[in-house]
XYZ file of N, CA and C in Angstrom:
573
model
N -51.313 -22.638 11.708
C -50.963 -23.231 10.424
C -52.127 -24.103 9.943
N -52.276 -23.664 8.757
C -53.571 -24.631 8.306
C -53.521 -26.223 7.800
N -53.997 -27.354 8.256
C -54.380 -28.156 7.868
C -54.027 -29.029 6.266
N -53.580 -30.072 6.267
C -53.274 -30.602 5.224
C -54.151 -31.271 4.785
N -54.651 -31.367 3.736
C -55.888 -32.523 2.821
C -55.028 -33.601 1.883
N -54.652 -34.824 3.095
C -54.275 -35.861 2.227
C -55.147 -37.029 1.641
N -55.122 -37.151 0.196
C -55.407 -38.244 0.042
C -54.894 -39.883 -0.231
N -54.764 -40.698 0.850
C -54.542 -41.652 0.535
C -55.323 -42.766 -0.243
N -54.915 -43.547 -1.596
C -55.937 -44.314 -2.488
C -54.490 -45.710 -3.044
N -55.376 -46.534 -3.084
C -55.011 -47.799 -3.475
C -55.340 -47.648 -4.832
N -54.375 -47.532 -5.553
C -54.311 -47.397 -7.117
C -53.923 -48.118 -8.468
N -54.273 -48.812 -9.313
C -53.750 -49.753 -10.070
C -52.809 -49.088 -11.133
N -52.249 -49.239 -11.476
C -50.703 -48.808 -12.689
C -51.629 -48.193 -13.652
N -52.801 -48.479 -14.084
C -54.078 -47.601 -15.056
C -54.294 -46.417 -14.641
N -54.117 -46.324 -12.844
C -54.898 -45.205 -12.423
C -56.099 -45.393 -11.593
N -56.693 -46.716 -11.939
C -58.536 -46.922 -10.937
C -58.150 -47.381 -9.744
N -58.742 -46.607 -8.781
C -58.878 -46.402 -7.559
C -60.133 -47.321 -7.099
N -61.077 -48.011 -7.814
C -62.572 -48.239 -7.312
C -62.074 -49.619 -6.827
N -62.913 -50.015 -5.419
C -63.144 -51.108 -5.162
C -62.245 -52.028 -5.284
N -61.030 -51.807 -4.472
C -59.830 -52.547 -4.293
C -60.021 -53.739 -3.395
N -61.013 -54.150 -2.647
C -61.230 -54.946 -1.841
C -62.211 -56.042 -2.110
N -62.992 -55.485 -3.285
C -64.078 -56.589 -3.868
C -65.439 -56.159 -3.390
N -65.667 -55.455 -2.147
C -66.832 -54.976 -2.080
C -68.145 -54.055 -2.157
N -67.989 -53.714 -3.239
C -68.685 -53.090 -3.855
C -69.660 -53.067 -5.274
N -69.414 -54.835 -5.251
C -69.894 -55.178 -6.671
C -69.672 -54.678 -7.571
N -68.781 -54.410 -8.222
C -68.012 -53.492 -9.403
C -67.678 -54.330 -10.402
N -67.222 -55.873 -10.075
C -67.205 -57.067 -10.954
C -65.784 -56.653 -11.264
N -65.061 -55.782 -10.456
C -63.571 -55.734 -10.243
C -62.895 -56.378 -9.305
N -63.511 -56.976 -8.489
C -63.041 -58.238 -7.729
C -61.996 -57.396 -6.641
N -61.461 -58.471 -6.058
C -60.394 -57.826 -4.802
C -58.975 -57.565 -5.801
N -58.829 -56.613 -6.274
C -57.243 -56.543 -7.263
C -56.345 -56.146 -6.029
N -56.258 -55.525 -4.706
C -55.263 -56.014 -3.710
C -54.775 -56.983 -2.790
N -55.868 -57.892 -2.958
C -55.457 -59.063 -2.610
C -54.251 -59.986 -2.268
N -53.660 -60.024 -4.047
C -53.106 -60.984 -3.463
C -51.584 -60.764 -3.920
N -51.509 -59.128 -3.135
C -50.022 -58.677 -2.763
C -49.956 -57.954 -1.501
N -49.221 -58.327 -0.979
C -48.778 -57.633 0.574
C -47.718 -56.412 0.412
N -48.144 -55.150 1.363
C -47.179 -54.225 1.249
C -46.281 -54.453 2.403
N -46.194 -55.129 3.130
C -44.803 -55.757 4.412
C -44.880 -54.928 5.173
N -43.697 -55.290 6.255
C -43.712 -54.291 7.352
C -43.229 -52.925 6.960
N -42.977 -52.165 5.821
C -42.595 -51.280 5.853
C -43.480 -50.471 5.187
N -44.378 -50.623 4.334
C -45.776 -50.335 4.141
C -46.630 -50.246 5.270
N -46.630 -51.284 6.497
C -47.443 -51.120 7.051
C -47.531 -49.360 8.231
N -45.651 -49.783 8.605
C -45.202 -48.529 8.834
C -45.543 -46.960 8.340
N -45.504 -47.245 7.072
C -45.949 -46.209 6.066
C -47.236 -45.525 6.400
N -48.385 -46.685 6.419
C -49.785 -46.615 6.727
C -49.994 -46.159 8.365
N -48.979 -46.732 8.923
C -49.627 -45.884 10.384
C -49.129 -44.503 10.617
N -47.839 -44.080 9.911
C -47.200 -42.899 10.311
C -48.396 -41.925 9.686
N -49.214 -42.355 9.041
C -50.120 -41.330 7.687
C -51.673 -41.651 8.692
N -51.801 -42.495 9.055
C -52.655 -42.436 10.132
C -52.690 -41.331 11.456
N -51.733 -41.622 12.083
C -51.232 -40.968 13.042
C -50.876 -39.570 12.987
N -50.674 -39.221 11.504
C -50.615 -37.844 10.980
C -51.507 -36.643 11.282
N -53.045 -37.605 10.928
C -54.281 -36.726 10.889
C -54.985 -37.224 11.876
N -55.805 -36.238 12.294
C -56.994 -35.971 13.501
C -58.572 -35.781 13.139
N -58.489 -36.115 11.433
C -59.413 -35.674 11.144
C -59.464 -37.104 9.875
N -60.725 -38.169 9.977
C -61.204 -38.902 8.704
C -61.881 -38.381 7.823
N -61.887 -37.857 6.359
C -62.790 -37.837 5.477
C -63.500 -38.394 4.314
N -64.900 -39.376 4.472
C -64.518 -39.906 2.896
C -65.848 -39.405 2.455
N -66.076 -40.388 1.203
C -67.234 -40.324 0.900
C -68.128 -41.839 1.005
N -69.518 -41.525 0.692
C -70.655 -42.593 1.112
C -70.405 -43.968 1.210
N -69.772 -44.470 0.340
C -69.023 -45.564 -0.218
C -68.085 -45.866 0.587
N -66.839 -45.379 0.843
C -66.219 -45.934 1.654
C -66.554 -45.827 2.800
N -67.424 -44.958 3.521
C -67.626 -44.426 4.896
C -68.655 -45.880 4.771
N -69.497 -46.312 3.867
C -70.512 -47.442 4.658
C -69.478 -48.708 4.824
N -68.627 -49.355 3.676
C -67.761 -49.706 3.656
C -66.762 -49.708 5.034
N -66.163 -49.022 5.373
C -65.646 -49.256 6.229
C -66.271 -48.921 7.603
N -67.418 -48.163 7.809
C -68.477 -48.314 9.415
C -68.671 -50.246 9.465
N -69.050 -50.554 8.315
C -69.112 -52.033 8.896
C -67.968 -52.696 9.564
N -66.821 -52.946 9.179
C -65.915 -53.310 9.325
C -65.015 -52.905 10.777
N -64.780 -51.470 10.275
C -63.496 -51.098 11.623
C -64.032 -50.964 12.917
N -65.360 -50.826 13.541
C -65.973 -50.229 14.755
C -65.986 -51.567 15.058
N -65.433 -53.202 14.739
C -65.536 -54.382 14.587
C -64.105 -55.049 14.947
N -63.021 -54.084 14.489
C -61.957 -54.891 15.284
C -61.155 -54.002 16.112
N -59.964 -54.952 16.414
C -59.010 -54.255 17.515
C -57.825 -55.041 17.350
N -57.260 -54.118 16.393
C -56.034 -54.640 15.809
C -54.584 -54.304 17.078
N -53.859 -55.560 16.885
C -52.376 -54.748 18.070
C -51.912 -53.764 17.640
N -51.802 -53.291 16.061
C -50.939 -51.745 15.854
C -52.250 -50.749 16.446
N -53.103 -50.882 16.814
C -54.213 -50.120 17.066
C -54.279 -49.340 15.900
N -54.185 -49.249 14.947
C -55.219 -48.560 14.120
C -56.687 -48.640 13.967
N -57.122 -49.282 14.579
C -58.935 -49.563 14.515
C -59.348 -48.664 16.063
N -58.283 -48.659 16.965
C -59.088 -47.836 17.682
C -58.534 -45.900 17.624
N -57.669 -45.633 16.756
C -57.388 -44.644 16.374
C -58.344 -44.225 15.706
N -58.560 -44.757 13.967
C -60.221 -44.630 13.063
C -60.934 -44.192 14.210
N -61.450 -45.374 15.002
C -62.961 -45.443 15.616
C -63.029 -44.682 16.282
N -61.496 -43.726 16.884
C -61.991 -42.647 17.955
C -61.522 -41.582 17.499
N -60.894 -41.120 16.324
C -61.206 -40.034 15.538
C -62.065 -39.262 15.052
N -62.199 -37.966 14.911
C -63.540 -37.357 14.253
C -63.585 -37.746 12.407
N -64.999 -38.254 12.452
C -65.241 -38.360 10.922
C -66.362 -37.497 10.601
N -65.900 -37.509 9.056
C -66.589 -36.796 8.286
C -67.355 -37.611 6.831
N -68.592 -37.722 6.319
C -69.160 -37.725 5.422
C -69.416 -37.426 4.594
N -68.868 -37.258 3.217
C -69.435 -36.074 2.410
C -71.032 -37.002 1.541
N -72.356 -36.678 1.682
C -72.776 -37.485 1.377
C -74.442 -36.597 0.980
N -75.446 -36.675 0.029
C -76.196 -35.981 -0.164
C -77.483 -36.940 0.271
N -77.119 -38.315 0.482
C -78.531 -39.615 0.378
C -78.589 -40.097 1.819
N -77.317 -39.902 2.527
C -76.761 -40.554 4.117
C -78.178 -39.554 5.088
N -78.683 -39.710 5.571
C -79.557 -38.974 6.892
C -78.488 -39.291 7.895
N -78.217 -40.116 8.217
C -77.587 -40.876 9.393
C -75.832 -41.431 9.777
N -75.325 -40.623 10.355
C -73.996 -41.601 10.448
C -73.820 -42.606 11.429
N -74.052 -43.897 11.924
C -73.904 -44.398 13.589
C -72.163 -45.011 13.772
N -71.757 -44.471 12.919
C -70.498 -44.953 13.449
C -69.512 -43.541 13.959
N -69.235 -44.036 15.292
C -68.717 -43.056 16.704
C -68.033 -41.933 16.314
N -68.351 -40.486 16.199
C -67.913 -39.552 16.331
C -67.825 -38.990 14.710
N -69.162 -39.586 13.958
C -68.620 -39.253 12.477
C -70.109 -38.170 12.062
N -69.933 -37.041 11.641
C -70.631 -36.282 11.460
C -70.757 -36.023 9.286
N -72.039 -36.257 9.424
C -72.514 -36.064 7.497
C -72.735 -34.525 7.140
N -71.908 -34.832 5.937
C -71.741 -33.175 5.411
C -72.381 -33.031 4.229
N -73.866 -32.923 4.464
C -74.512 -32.721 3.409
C -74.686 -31.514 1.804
N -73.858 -30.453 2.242
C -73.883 -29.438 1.933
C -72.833 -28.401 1.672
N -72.115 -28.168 0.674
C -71.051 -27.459 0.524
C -69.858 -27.936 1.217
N -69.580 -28.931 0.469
C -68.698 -29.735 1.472
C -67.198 -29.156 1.138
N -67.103 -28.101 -0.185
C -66.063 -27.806 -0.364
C -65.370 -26.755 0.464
N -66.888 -25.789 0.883
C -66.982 -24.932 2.315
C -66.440 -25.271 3.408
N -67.122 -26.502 3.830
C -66.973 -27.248 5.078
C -65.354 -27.405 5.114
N -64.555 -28.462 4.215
C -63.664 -29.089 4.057
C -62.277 -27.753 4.590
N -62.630 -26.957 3.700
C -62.035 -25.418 3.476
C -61.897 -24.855 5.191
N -62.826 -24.417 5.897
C -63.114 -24.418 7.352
C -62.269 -25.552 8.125
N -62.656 -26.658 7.843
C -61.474 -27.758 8.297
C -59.964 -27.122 8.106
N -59.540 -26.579 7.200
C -58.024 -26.994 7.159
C -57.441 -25.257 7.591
N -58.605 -24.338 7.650
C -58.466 -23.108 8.228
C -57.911 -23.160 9.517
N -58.920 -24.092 10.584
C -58.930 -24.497 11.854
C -57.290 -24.577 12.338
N -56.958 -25.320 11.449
C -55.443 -25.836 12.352
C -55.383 -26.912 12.791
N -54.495 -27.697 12.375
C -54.240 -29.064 13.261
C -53.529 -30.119 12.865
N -54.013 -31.291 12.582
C -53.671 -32.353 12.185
C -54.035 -32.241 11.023
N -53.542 -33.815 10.117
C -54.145 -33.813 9.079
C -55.168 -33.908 8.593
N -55.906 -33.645 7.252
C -57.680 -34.521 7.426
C -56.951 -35.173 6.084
N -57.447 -36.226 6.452
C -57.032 -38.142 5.917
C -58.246 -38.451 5.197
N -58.169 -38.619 3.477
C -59.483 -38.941 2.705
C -58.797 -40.291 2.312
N -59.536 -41.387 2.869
C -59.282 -42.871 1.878
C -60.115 -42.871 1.078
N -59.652 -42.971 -0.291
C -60.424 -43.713 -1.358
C -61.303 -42.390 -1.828
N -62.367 -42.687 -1.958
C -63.070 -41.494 -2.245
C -63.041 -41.197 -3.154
N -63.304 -41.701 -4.459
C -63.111 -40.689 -5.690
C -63.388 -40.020 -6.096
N -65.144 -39.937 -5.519
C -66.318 -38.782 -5.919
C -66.137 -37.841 -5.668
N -65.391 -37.722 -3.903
C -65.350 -37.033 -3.425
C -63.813 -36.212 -3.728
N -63.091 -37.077 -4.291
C -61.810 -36.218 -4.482
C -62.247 -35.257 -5.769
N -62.850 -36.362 -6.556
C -63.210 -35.513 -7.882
C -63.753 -34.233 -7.707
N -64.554 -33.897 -6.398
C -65.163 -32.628 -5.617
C -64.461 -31.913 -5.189
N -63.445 -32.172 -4.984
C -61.988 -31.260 -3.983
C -61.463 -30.902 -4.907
N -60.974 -31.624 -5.869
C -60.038 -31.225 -6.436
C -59.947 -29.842 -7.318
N -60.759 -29.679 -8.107
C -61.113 -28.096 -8.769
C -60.867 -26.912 -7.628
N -61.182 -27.225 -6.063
C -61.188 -26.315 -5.507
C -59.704 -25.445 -4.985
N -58.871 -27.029 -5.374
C -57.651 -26.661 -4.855
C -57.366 -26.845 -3.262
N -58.009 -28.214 -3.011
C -57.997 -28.806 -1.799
C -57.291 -29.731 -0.962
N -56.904 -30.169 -2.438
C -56.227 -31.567 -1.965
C -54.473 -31.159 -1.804
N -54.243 -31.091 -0.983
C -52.124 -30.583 -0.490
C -51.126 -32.072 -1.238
N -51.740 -33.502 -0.562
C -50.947 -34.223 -1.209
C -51.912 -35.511 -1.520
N -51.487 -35.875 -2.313
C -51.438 -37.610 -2.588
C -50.670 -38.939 -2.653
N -51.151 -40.089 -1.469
C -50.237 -40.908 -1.194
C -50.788 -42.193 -2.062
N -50.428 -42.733 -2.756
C -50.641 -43.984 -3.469
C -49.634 -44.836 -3.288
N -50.744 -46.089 -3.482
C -49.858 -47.116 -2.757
C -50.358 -47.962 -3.958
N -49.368 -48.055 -5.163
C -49.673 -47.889 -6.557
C -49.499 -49.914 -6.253
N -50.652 -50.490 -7.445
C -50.632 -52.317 -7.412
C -49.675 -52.213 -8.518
N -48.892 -53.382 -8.719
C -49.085 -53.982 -10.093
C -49.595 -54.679 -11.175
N -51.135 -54.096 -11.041
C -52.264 -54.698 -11.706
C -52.460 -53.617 -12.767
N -53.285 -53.940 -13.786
C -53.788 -53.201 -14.744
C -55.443 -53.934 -15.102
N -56.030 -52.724 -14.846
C -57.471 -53.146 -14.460
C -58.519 -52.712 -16.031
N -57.829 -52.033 -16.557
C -58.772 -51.348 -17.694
C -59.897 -51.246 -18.256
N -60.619 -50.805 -16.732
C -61.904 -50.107 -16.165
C -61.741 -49.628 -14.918
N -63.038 -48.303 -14.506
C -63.218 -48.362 -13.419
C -62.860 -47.207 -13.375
N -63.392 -46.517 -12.176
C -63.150 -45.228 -11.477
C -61.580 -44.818 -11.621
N -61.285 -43.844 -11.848
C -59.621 -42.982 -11.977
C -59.862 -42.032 -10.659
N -58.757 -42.610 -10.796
C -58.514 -40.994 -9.520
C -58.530 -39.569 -9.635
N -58.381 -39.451 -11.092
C -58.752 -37.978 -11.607
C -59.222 -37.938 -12.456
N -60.431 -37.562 -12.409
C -61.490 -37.205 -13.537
C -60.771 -36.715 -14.846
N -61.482 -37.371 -15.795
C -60.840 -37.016 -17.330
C -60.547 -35.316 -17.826
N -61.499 -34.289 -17.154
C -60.905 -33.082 -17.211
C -59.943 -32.106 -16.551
N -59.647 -32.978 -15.745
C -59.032 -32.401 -14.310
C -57.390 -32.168 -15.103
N -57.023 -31.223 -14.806
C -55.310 -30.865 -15.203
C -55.076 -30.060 -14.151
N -53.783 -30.615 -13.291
C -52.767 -29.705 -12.744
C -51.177 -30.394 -12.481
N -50.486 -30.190 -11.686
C -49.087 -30.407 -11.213
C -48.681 -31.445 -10.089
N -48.551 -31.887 -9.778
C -47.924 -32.609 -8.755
C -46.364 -32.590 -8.649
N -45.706 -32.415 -7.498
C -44.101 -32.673 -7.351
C -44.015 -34.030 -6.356
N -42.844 -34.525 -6.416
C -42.830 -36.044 -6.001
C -42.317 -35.600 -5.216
N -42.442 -36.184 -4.006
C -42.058 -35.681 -2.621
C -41.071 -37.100 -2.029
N -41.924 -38.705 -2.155
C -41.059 -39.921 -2.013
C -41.254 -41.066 -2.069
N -41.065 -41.818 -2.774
C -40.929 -42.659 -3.686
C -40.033 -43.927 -2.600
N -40.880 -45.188 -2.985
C -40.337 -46.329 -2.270
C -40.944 -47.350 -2.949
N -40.307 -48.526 -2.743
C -40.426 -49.928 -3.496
C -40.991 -50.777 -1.919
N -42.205 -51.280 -2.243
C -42.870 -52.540 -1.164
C -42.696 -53.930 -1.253
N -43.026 -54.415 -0.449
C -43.737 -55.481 -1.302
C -44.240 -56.290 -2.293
N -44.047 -57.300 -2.580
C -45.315 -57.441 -3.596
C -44.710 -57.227 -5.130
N -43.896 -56.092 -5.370
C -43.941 -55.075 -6.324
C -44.419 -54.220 -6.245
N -45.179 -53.535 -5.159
C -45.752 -52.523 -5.282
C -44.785 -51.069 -4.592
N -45.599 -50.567 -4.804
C -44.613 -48.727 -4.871
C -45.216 -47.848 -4.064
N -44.703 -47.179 -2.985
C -45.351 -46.225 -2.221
C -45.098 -44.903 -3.076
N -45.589 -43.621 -3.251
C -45.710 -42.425 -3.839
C -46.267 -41.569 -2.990
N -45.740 -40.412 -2.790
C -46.476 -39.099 -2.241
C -45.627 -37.967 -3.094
N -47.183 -37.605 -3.664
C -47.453 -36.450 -4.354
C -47.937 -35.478 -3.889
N -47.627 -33.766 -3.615
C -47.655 -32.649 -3.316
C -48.013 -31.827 -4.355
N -49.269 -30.821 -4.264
C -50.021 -30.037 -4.953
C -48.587 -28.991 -5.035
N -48.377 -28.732 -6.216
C -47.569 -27.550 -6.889
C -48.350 -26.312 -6.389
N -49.872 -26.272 -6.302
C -50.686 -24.698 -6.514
C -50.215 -24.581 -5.285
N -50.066 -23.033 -5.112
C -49.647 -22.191 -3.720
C -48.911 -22.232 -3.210
């Protein structure tokens, strides 16, 4: 059975996905800050962890988070799940990945990605990524999308789907967090 391509993205009620944490100089500041998704979000986040066997992002979040996670050791262990998972890069400027077990996909990554979900297995897990979703997506790559929607309205900034992009999504499940915020998973209609 082939492989699922989820993307999970931290999303504002607009739609922008960019730089939810503040670091990236975007002059969009940390907009998740200063709401908590609770223990049942957090739940949420590890069952979707634990899902896939496979990390994928792009340049941005992959430098982004190499600093960070190879750095802690959280009690739900999710930092040593990441850190000892296979990753992937989609990246054309990267020569180098040094964070443990993560291999750069310089080249037809829609190929590559495609081969991934042929294989069989677990899930492959894209955080964030927009460039890179924006790359998947035409191909008919992406199976679902999990947003973990703010109640912010940012009006700027990266979207999660490029302004030409049209297709379907079916709602698969829907939950209230924290905060105000809203868990969502969306399932590709194609195929």
């Amino acid at each position: 059975m082939a492989r699922k391509l989820v993307v999970s993205v931290y999303i504002s009620l607009d739609g922008v996905v960019q730089d939810p944490v503040g670091m990236e100089n975007s002059g969009l500041g940390n907009w998740v800050g200063p709401y908590s998704r609770g223990p049942e979000g957090d739940e949420i986040m590890r069952q979707e962890l634990w899902a896939a066997d496979i990390a994928l992002m792009g340049r941005t979040t992959y430098e982004g988070f190499a600093a960070v996670w190879p750095t802690l050791d959280d009690p739900a262990g999710f930092a040593r799940r990441l850190n000892g998972m296979p990753k992937y890069v989609a990246s054309t400027t990267l020569q180098q990945a040094d964070w443990s077990n993560t291999t750069v996909l310089a080249r037809d990554v829609a190929g590559e990605v495609r081969r991934m979900k042929d294989d069989g297995g677990g899930d492959i897990l894209v955080y964030g990524s927009a460039g890179l979703v924006h790359s998947l997506l035409p191909h008919g790559l992406v199976d679902q999308v999990h947003m973990l929607i703010y109640p912010t309205v940012l009006g700027r900034g990266t979207r999660l789907f490029p302004a030409d992009y049209a297709a379907r999504f079916d709602l698969r499940d829907l939950r209230q967090l924290g905060s105000g915020m809203v868990h969502a998973v969306y399932a590709s209609s194609v195929g």
